[in-house]
Amino acid sequence: MNKKKVAFYTLGCKLNFSETSTIARSFTDEGFDRVDFSENADIYVINTCSVTENADKRFKSIVKQAQKVNPNAFVAAVGCYAQLKPQELADVDGVDLVLGATEKFKITDYLNDLTKNDFGEVHSCEIEEADFYVGSYSIGDRTRAFLKVQDGCDYKCTYCTIPLARGISRSDTVENVLQNAREISAQNIKEIVLTGVNIGDYGKGEFGNKKHEHTFLDLVTELDKVEGIERLRISSIEPNLLKNETIDLVSKSRAFVPHFHIPLQSGSNEVLKNMKRRYMRELYVDRVSKIKEVMPHACIGVDVIVGFPGETDEHFLETYNFLNELDISYLHVFTYSERDNTEAANMDGVVAMNVRNKRSKMLRGLSVKKRRAFYESQLGTHRKVLFESENKEGYINGFTENYVKVKAPWNPELVNTLHDVTLTKIDEDGLVRFDFSAVISN
């Protein structure tokens, strides 16, 4: 008997990738063969994102892509957009099944009959029902895995739909996270990236309620002791939840790397208040200073939103100058887009789209400058590189512990290995060249 084939497409964040992997494993357990999304499959599962308008638009083209390969395939949509606008997805031509926040992990229960539906069938809960935790991790990439430790968010930022799409803040137990970390490390994966919606809030909902036995600091302390994991990386953590104790732990850690990604969103206190962020810019300066004090070589990435309602030219320049003077390494720039059912969507002072785009371009230019300056500051230093698995036009890439991207002529023997190197120069494409110092481990 021929095995049924399933293919997956993930939009959005690292958290989505970890959840797609877990959903994929449930299909494998049910006897399905996993194939690439470009191949002929019986079922195509699309894990959606709702953070930006673009992700919404891309969904339709991905459905078309699947239908082109197999017009009779069963198409299912899961994830954040599926929770927020299930009917909208169900109405897309070719979509057979839409599952919301609590249903996505039980997708195989909904697949008794793979015949195409005339209409997309919707199973989505009220988001208040998304109050239980499902652990997940991704192991598609040989060199690193995304390990989910937390889900949902209790913050009420005025531009964000994530609490509506993922529900309240809740966490995995420390035991479960450690067990998942051991499973990952047993598969010869060298780096684990901790992920969640608001991971600094870790500990909430560990027992299905707000009882808090463990904190994020407890979690990272325990993870640092797990043998076999070469590298641990914290993905993104709110500045108000990044405590001095955590920074100190990373600075002395065996496995945690000196790389932080800290959302700022705006360098103007007035805009931060309108966004209902839980800090002012002064706290952000304090966090960056503390990191650089104990880890001068640390890499610091920043999320920033441009074009938020009411952001004047003065506010934007305040943000630009603030970031320009701050000792950070790169920016992730988001152009504000209106989301239904958020406070910001009804705010006055809408910024024209051409102005939003211009500001975005300016900050992306600043990011290039910042990354270049950071890379230059690392030349001549000794670092440890973990090499990736892809042959990129005859070159292999890798990352140092502090997130400097390096390149060397392709050599398959380097894949998924760690090496001591000395960073020597920046290539024309902005990546860093190096000399090998000594082989550390395979």
Short mmCIF file of C-alpha atoms in Angstrom, two decimals:
data_model
loop_
_atom_site.label_atom_id
_atom_site.label_comp_id
_atom_site.label_asym_id
_atom_site.label_seq_id
_atom_site.Cartn_x
_atom_site.Cartn_y
_atom_site.Cartn_z
CA MET A 1 0.00 0.00 0.00
CA ASN A 2 1.33 3.42 -0.93
CA LYS A 3 1.98 5.72 1.99
CA LYS A 4 0.22 9.08 1.92
CA LYS A 5 2.52 12.08 1.48
CA VAL A 6 2.39 15.33 3.43
CA ALA A 7 4.20 18.64 2.80
CA PHE A 8 4.55 21.74 5.01
CA TYR A 9 5.05 25.45 4.45
CA THR A 10 5.81 27.78 7.37
CA LEU A 11 5.26 31.53 7.41
CA GLY A 12 6.53 33.75 10.19
CA CYS A 13 8.66 33.25 13.24
CA LYS A 14 10.99 30.67 14.77
CA LEU A 15 8.15 29.61 17.05
CA ASN A 16 6.07 28.65 13.99
CA PHE A 17 8.98 26.60 12.65
CA SER A 18 9.25 24.68 15.93
CA GLU A 19 5.49 23.99 15.87
CA THR A 20 5.50 22.89 12.21
CA SER A 21 8.20 20.36 13.07
CA THR A 22 6.14 18.97 15.92
CA ILE A 23 3.01 18.75 13.75
CA ALA A 24 5.10 17.03 11.05
CA ARG A 25 6.28 14.41 13.55
CA SER A 26 2.65 13.64 14.40
CA PHE A 27 2.05 12.89 10.70
CA THR A 28 5.11 10.64 10.57
CA ASP A 29 3.79 8.79 13.64
CA GLU A 30 0.55 8.21 11.71
CA GLY A 31 2.46 6.62 8.83
CA PHE A 32 2.72 9.58 6.44
CA ASP A 33 5.83 10.32 4.38
CA ARG A 34 7.03 13.92 4.59
CA VAL A 35 8.06 15.49 1.27
CA ASP A 36 9.19 18.93 0.19
CA PHE A 37 6.47 21.54 -0.46
CA SER A 38 7.48 21.69 -4.13
CA GLU A 39 6.77 17.95 -4.53
CA ASN A 40 3.56 16.07 -5.17
CA ALA A 41 1.75 15.45 -1.87
CA ASP A 42 -1.69 14.24 -0.76
CA ILE A 43 -1.87 16.91 1.95
CA TYR A 44 -0.34 20.39 2.09
CA VAL A 45 -0.26 22.03 5.51
CA ILE A 46 0.39 25.79 5.66
CA ASN A 47 1.35 27.25 9.05
CA THR A 48 0.24 30.89 8.87
CA CYS A 49 1.40 34.13 10.46
CA SER A 50 -0.50 37.33 11.08
CA VAL A 51 2.20 39.73 12.21
CA THR A 52 2.27 41.69 8.95
CA GLU A 53 -0.06 42.26 6.07
CA ASN A 54 2.41 40.58 3.74
CA ALA A 55 2.08 37.23 5.48
CA ASP A 56 -1.69 37.44 4.91
CA LYS A 57 -1.21 38.08 1.18
CA ARG A 58 1.40 35.37 0.74
CA PHE A 59 -1.02 32.72 1.96
CA LYS A 60 -3.07 32.81 -1.26
CA SER A 61 -0.03 32.41 -3.49
CA ILE A 62 1.20 29.44 -1.40
CA VAL A 63 -2.18 27.71 -1.78
CA LYS A 64 -1.95 28.26 -5.56
CA GLN A 65 1.58 26.84 -5.52
CA ALA A 66 0.31 23.62 -3.89
CA GLN A 67 -2.62 23.34 -6.27
CA LYS A 68 -0.34 23.71 -9.28
CA VAL A 69 1.64 20.64 -8.16
CA ASN A 70 -1.44 18.59 -7.24
CA PRO A 71 -4.89 20.09 -7.94
CA ASN A 72 -6.54 17.23 -6.00
CA ALA A 73 -4.44 17.61 -2.86
CA PHE A 74 -6.07 18.36 0.50
CA VAL A 75 -4.98 21.80 1.77
CA ALA A 76 -5.04 22.66 5.49
CA ALA A 77 -4.27 26.02 7.13
CA VAL A 78 -3.15 26.28 10.77
CA GLY A 79 -1.49 28.94 12.93
CA CYS A 80 -2.05 32.55 13.96
CA TYR A 81 -3.92 33.84 10.90
CA ALA A 82 -6.08 30.69 11.00
CA GLN A 83 -7.09 31.62 14.55
CA LEU A 84 -7.69 35.31 13.84
CA LYS A 85 -9.52 35.07 10.51
CA PRO A 86 -10.54 31.44 9.99
CA GLN A 87 -13.40 32.20 7.62
CA GLU A 88 -11.22 34.41 5.45
CA LEU A 89 -8.79 31.52 4.96
CA ALA A 90 -11.59 29.00 4.49
CA ASP A 91 -12.95 31.16 1.64
CA VAL A 92 -9.66 30.97 -0.29
CA ASP A 93 -10.13 28.75 -3.31
CA GLY A 94 -8.62 25.30 -2.72
CA VAL A 95 -8.50 25.41 1.11
CA ASP A 96 -10.21 22.38 2.71
CA LEU A 97 -9.54 22.71 6.43
CA VAL A 98 -8.73 25.58 8.82
CA LEU A 99 -7.62 24.83 12.39
CA GLY A 100 -7.26 27.40 15.16
CA ALA A 101 -4.87 27.71 18.10
CA THR A 102 -5.92 24.67 20.11
CA GLU A 103 -6.79 22.37 17.20
CA LYS A 104 -3.58 22.59 15.13
CA PHE A 105 -1.70 19.98 17.19
CA LYS A 106 -4.57 17.51 16.69
CA ILE A 107 -4.65 17.94 12.92
CA THR A 108 -4.35 14.22 12.16
CA ASP A 109 -7.65 13.66 14.05
CA TYR A 110 -9.42 15.78 11.43
CA LEU A 111 -8.14 13.85 8.42
CA ASN A 112 -10.42 10.82 8.17
CA ASP A 113 -11.37 11.74 4.64
CA LEU A 114 -8.97 13.47 2.28
CA THR A 115 -11.51 14.27 -0.41
CA LYS A 116 -11.52 17.89 -1.52
CA ASN A 117 -14.23 19.97 0.14
CA ASP A 118 -16.48 22.40 -1.74
CA PHE A 119 -15.99 24.78 1.18
CA GLY A 120 -13.19 25.12 3.71
CA GLU A 121 -14.16 23.49 6.99
CA VAL A 122 -13.32 25.56 10.09
CA HIS A 123 -12.48 24.27 13.56
CA SER A 124 -11.36 27.14 15.76
CA CYS A 125 -11.88 27.84 19.42
CA GLU A 126 -12.52 31.05 21.32
CA ILE A 127 -9.00 32.21 22.16
CA GLU A 128 -9.82 32.01 25.91
CA GLU A 129 -9.79 28.22 25.44
CA ALA A 130 -6.12 28.29 24.34
CA ASP A 131 -4.98 27.88 27.93
CA PHE A 132 -3.01 24.64 27.75
CA TYR A 133 0.58 24.21 26.65
CA VAL A 134 1.91 22.06 23.81
CA GLY A 135 5.69 21.71 23.72
CA SER A 136 7.52 21.63 20.39
CA TYR A 137 10.90 21.87 18.74
CA SER A 138 12.24 21.91 15.19
CA ILE A 139 15.02 19.67 13.96
CA GLY A 140 14.86 20.22 10.21
CA ASP A 141 18.22 21.93 10.10
CA ARG A 142 21.24 19.83 11.04
CA THR A 143 23.13 22.55 12.85
CA ARG A 144 20.47 24.21 15.02
CA ALA A 145 17.07 23.53 16.52
CA PHE A 146 14.34 25.90 17.72
CA LEU A 147 13.06 24.83 21.12
CA LYS A 148 9.75 26.30 22.26
CA VAL A 149 9.61 27.00 26.00
CA GLN A 150 6.65 29.40 26.25
CA ASP A 151 3.52 30.41 24.31
CA GLY A 152 1.00 33.25 24.34
CA CYS A 153 1.31 36.74 25.83
CA ASP A 154 -0.39 38.76 28.59
CA TYR A 155 0.90 42.11 27.29
CA LYS A 156 -1.50 44.49 25.59
CA CYS A 157 0.72 46.30 23.07
CA THR A 158 -1.64 48.41 20.98
CA TYR A 159 -0.34 47.24 17.57
CA CYS A 160 -0.19 43.49 18.22
CA THR A 161 -2.60 40.64 17.44
CA ILE A 162 -0.52 37.87 19.01
CA PRO A 163 -2.53 37.68 22.28
CA LEU A 164 -5.66 37.32 20.10
CA ALA A 165 -4.00 34.61 18.00
CA ARG A 166 -2.15 32.66 20.70
CA GLY A 167 -3.93 33.35 23.98
CA ILE A 168 -2.55 33.88 27.47
CA SER A 169 1.07 33.44 28.53
CA ARG A 170 1.83 29.85 29.48
CA SER A 171 4.97 27.78 29.79
CA ASP A 172 6.39 24.30 29.51
CA THR A 173 7.69 22.64 32.68
CA VAL A 174 11.43 22.80 33.30
CA GLU A 175 11.56 18.97 33.18
CA ASN A 176 9.93 18.91 29.73
CA VAL A 177 12.21 21.59 28.33
CA LEU A 178 15.30 19.74 29.62
CA GLN A 179 14.00 16.46 28.18
CA ASN A 180 13.42 18.10 24.77
CA ALA A 181 16.90 19.64 24.92
CA ARG A 182 18.41 16.20 25.57
CA GLU A 183 16.45 14.68 22.67
CA ILE A 184 17.73 17.42 20.36
CA SER A 185 21.32 17.06 21.50
CA ALA A 186 21.16 13.26 21.03
CA GLN A 187 20.65 13.94 17.30
CA ASN A 188 24.04 15.64 16.99
CA ILE A 189 22.53 19.11 16.73
CA LYS A 190 25.06 21.60 18.04
CA GLU A 191 22.91 24.66 18.76
CA ILE A 192 19.53 25.18 20.41
CA VAL A 193 17.66 28.47 20.04
CA LEU A 194 15.12 29.09 22.81
CA THR A 195 11.89 30.45 21.41
CA GLY A 196 8.42 31.55 22.49
CA VAL A 197 6.10 34.54 22.18
CA ASN A 198 7.38 36.26 25.33
CA ILE A 199 10.10 33.99 26.71
CA GLY A 200 11.19 36.32 29.51
CA ASP A 201 7.73 35.66 30.98
CA TYR A 202 8.67 31.98 31.30
CA GLY A 203 7.16 30.21 34.32
CA LYS A 204 3.62 31.55 34.02
CA GLY A 205 1.03 28.87 33.44
CA GLU A 206 3.50 26.06 34.10
CA PHE A 207 0.74 24.33 36.05
CA GLY A 208 -2.15 25.40 33.85
CA ASN A 209 -2.72 28.50 36.01
CA LYS A 210 -0.82 31.65 36.93
CA LYS A 211 1.15 29.85 39.65
CA HIS A 212 4.82 30.61 39.11
CA GLU A 213 7.33 28.14 40.49
CA HIS A 214 10.13 28.81 38.03
CA THR A 215 11.47 31.90 36.30
CA PHE A 216 13.37 32.38 33.04
CA LEU A 217 16.57 32.58 35.10
CA ASP A 218 15.82 29.16 36.65
CA LEU A 219 15.25 27.71 33.19
CA VAL A 220 18.49 29.01 31.65
CA THR A 221 20.44 27.96 34.75
CA GLU A 222 19.20 24.36 34.38
CA LEU A 223 19.65 24.28 30.59
CA ASP A 224 23.25 25.39 30.96
CA LYS A 225 23.93 22.15 32.84
CA VAL A 226 22.61 19.81 30.10
CA GLU A 227 25.56 17.89 28.71
CA GLY A 228 26.00 17.46 24.98
CA ILE A 229 24.61 20.85 23.99
CA GLU A 230 27.41 22.92 22.54
CA ARG A 231 25.46 26.17 22.18
CA LEU A 232 22.33 27.76 23.59
CA ARG A 233 20.96 31.00 22.16
CA ILE A 234 18.15 33.18 23.57
CA SER A 235 16.00 34.29 20.63
CA SER A 236 14.12 37.46 21.55
CA ILE A 237 13.50 38.83 25.04
CA GLU A 238 11.67 41.94 26.24
CA PRO A 239 14.00 44.57 27.80
CA ASN A 240 11.93 44.77 30.99
CA LEU A 241 12.22 40.98 31.46
CA LEU A 242 15.94 40.70 30.72
CA LYS A 243 17.35 40.81 34.24
CA ASN A 244 20.92 41.52 35.32
CA GLU A 245 21.14 37.99 36.75
CA THR A 246 20.37 36.49 33.33
CA ILE A 247 22.97 38.72 31.64
CA ASP A 248 25.54 37.71 34.28
CA LEU A 249 24.69 34.02 33.79
CA VAL A 250 25.21 34.28 30.02
CA SER A 251 28.53 36.06 30.54
CA LYS A 252 29.85 33.15 32.66
CA SER A 253 27.94 30.38 30.92
CA ARG A 254 29.32 27.16 29.47
CA ALA A 255 26.83 27.02 26.57
CA PHE A 256 24.85 30.28 26.31
CA VAL A 257 26.28 32.53 23.63
CA PRO A 258 26.82 36.32 23.88
CA HIS A 259 23.98 37.25 21.52
CA PHE A 260 20.80 39.06 22.56
CA HIS A 261 17.83 40.14 20.48
CA ILE A 262 15.90 42.81 22.38
CA PRO A 263 12.78 44.48 20.91
CA LEU A 264 12.83 48.27 21.25
CA GLN A 265 10.05 49.27 18.77
CA SER A 266 10.67 53.03 19.19
CA GLY A 267 13.35 55.35 20.55
CA SER A 268 10.69 57.91 21.52
CA ASN A 269 9.15 57.63 24.99
CA GLU A 270 5.96 59.24 23.74
CA VAL A 271 5.54 56.60 21.02
CA LEU A 272 6.45 53.81 23.49
CA LYS A 273 3.62 55.02 25.77
CA ASN A 274 1.15 54.98 22.86
CA MET A 275 2.31 51.47 22.00
CA LYS A 276 1.73 50.47 25.67
CA ARG A 277 5.23 49.04 25.90
CA ARG A 278 6.34 48.28 29.46
CA TYR A 279 9.53 50.35 29.61
CA MET A 280 10.98 53.68 28.55
CA ARG A 281 14.09 54.18 26.41
CA GLU A 282 16.22 54.80 29.53
CA LEU A 283 15.72 51.16 30.62
CA TYR A 284 16.80 50.02 27.15
CA VAL A 285 20.04 51.99 27.44
CA ASP A 286 20.57 50.39 30.83
CA ARG A 287 20.17 46.85 29.39
CA VAL A 288 22.59 47.50 26.51
CA SER A 289 25.14 49.07 28.90
CA LYS A 290 24.94 46.12 31.28
CA ILE A 291 25.47 43.58 28.46
CA LYS A 292 28.44 45.51 27.03
CA GLU A 293 29.95 45.96 30.50
CA VAL A 294 30.19 42.19 31.14
CA MET A 295 30.46 41.06 27.47
CA PRO A 296 32.04 43.82 25.33
CA HIS A 297 32.02 41.45 22.31
CA ALA A 298 28.30 40.60 22.62
CA CYS A 299 26.05 40.97 19.59
CA ILE A 300 22.82 42.91 20.21
CA GLY A 301 19.95 42.88 17.71
CA VAL A 302 17.02 45.30 17.91
CA ASP A 303 13.41 45.17 16.64
CA VAL A 304 11.98 48.54 15.66
CA ILE A 305 8.64 49.61 14.14
CA VAL A 306 8.37 52.67 11.89
CA GLY A 307 5.24 54.58 10.94
CA PHE A 308 3.20 53.87 14.09
CA PRO A 309 0.14 56.20 14.29
CA GLY A 310 1.19 59.60 15.62
CA GLU A 311 4.90 59.08 14.86
CA THR A 312 5.99 62.53 13.67
CA ASP A 313 9.24 63.33 11.85
CA GLU A 314 10.61 64.46 15.24
CA HIS A 315 9.69 61.13 16.87
CA PHE A 316 11.31 59.22 14.02
CA LEU A 317 14.51 61.27 14.22
CA GLU A 318 14.56 60.67 17.95
CA THR A 319 14.48 56.91 17.22
CA TYR A 320 17.11 57.19 14.47
CA ASN A 321 19.53 59.21 16.61
CA PHE A 322 18.91 57.00 19.65
CA LEU A 323 19.81 53.86 17.67
CA ASN A 324 22.72 55.54 15.90
CA GLU A 325 24.35 56.37 19.24
CA LEU A 326 23.56 53.02 20.90
CA ASP A 327 26.19 50.25 20.96
CA ILE A 328 24.09 47.70 19.06
CA SER A 329 24.91 45.34 16.18
CA TYR A 330 21.96 45.20 13.76
CA LEU A 331 18.25 46.08 13.38
CA HIS A 332 15.13 44.19 12.33
CA VAL A 333 12.94 46.94 10.87
CA PHE A 334 9.16 46.50 10.62
CA THR A 335 6.92 48.90 8.74
CA TYR A 336 3.77 49.40 10.82
CA SER A 337 0.68 47.81 9.29
CA GLU A 338 -2.85 48.18 10.62
CA ARG A 339 -4.28 45.00 12.17
CA ASP A 340 -7.98 44.47 12.84
CA ASN A 341 -9.12 44.44 16.49
CA THR A 342 -6.08 46.33 17.77
CA GLU A 343 -6.18 49.67 19.56
CA ALA A 344 -3.65 51.25 17.20
CA ALA A 345 -5.87 50.61 14.16
CA ASN A 346 -8.27 53.30 15.47
CA MET A 347 -5.65 55.84 16.50
CA ASP A 348 -5.31 59.29 14.94
CA GLY A 349 -2.20 60.51 13.18
CA VAL A 350 -2.02 57.83 10.48
CA VAL A 351 1.39 58.01 8.79
CA ALA A 352 1.30 57.99 4.97
CA MET A 353 2.59 54.75 3.44
CA ASN A 354 5.32 56.50 1.41
CA VAL A 355 6.60 58.11 4.65
CA ARG A 356 6.57 54.73 6.42
CA ASN A 357 8.58 53.22 3.55
CA LYS A 358 11.09 56.07 3.56
CA ARG A 359 11.67 55.72 7.32
CA SER A 360 12.02 51.97 6.97
CA LYS A 361 14.66 52.43 4.27
CA MET A 362 16.62 54.87 6.46
CA LEU A 363 16.71 52.44 9.37
CA ARG A 364 17.64 49.51 7.16
CA GLY A 365 20.57 51.63 5.92
CA LEU A 366 21.54 52.29 9.54
CA SER A 367 21.38 48.54 10.23
CA VAL A 368 23.89 47.85 7.42
CA LYS A 369 26.21 50.48 8.92
CA LYS A 370 25.83 49.05 12.45
CA ARG A 371 26.48 45.46 11.36
CA ARG A 372 29.57 46.55 9.40
CA ALA A 373 30.93 48.46 12.41
CA PHE A 374 30.29 45.45 14.68
CA TYR A 375 32.03 43.07 12.25
CA GLU A 376 34.98 45.46 11.98
CA SER A 377 35.26 45.56 15.78
CA GLN A 378 35.63 41.76 15.76
CA LEU A 379 38.47 41.53 13.23
CA GLY A 380 41.62 40.07 14.76
CA THR A 381 39.67 38.29 17.53
CA HIS A 382 39.60 34.53 18.15
CA ARG A 383 36.13 33.03 17.84
CA LYS A 384 34.44 29.66 17.58
CA VAL A 385 32.43 29.06 14.37
CA LEU A 386 29.61 26.57 13.85
CA PHE A 387 29.36 25.78 10.12
CA GLU A 388 25.99 25.48 8.34
CA SER A 389 24.92 22.68 6.02
CA GLU A 390 24.21 24.53 2.78
CA ASN A 391 26.47 24.95 -0.24
CA LYS A 392 25.93 28.59 -1.21
CA GLU A 393 27.41 29.08 -4.66
CA GLY A 394 30.61 27.29 -3.75
CA TYR A 395 30.88 28.69 -0.22
CA ILE A 396 30.00 27.47 3.24
CA ASN A 397 28.71 29.91 5.86
CA GLY A 398 28.94 29.74 9.61
CA PHE A 399 28.28 31.85 12.68
CA THR A 400 30.56 32.74 15.54
CA GLU A 401 29.16 32.53 19.05
CA ASN A 402 28.53 36.29 18.89
CA TYR A 403 26.69 36.01 15.59
CA VAL A 404 29.30 37.19 13.09
CA LYS A 405 28.54 35.50 9.76
CA VAL A 406 31.62 34.00 8.13
CA LYS A 407 32.33 32.33 4.78
CA ALA A 408 34.88 29.89 3.37
CA PRO A 409 35.17 27.83 0.17
CA TRP A 410 32.68 24.93 0.30
CA ASN A 411 33.98 21.90 2.18
CA PRO A 412 31.40 19.23 3.14
CA GLU A 413 33.61 18.06 6.00
CA LEU A 414 33.02 21.36 7.81
CA VAL A 415 29.22 20.92 7.93
CA ASN A 416 27.89 20.93 11.52
CA THR A 417 31.36 21.18 13.06
CA LEU A 418 32.83 23.75 15.44
CA HIS A 419 36.22 25.33 14.81
CA ASP A 420 38.45 27.90 16.45
CA VAL A 421 39.18 30.71 14.01
CA THR A 422 40.74 34.15 13.84
CA LEU A 423 38.58 36.70 12.01
CA THR A 424 40.72 38.43 9.38
CA LYS A 425 38.80 40.61 6.91
CA ILE A 426 35.39 41.57 5.56
CA ASP A 427 34.61 40.34 2.05
CA GLU A 428 32.88 42.39 -0.69
CA ASP A 429 29.53 40.76 0.20
CA GLY A 430 29.88 41.88 3.83
CA LEU A 431 30.68 38.43 5.25
CA VAL A 432 33.83 37.79 7.25
CA ARG A 433 36.86 35.72 6.22
CA PHE A 434 39.03 33.92 8.75
CA ASP A 435 42.06 31.72 9.40
CA PHE A 436 41.66 28.38 11.10
CA SER A 437 43.30 28.17 14.50
CA ALA A 438 42.66 24.61 15.61
CA VAL A 439 40.06 21.91 15.15
CA ILE A 440 37.86 21.57 18.21
CA SER A 441 35.20 19.00 17.60
CA ASN A 442 33.22 17.15 14.97
#
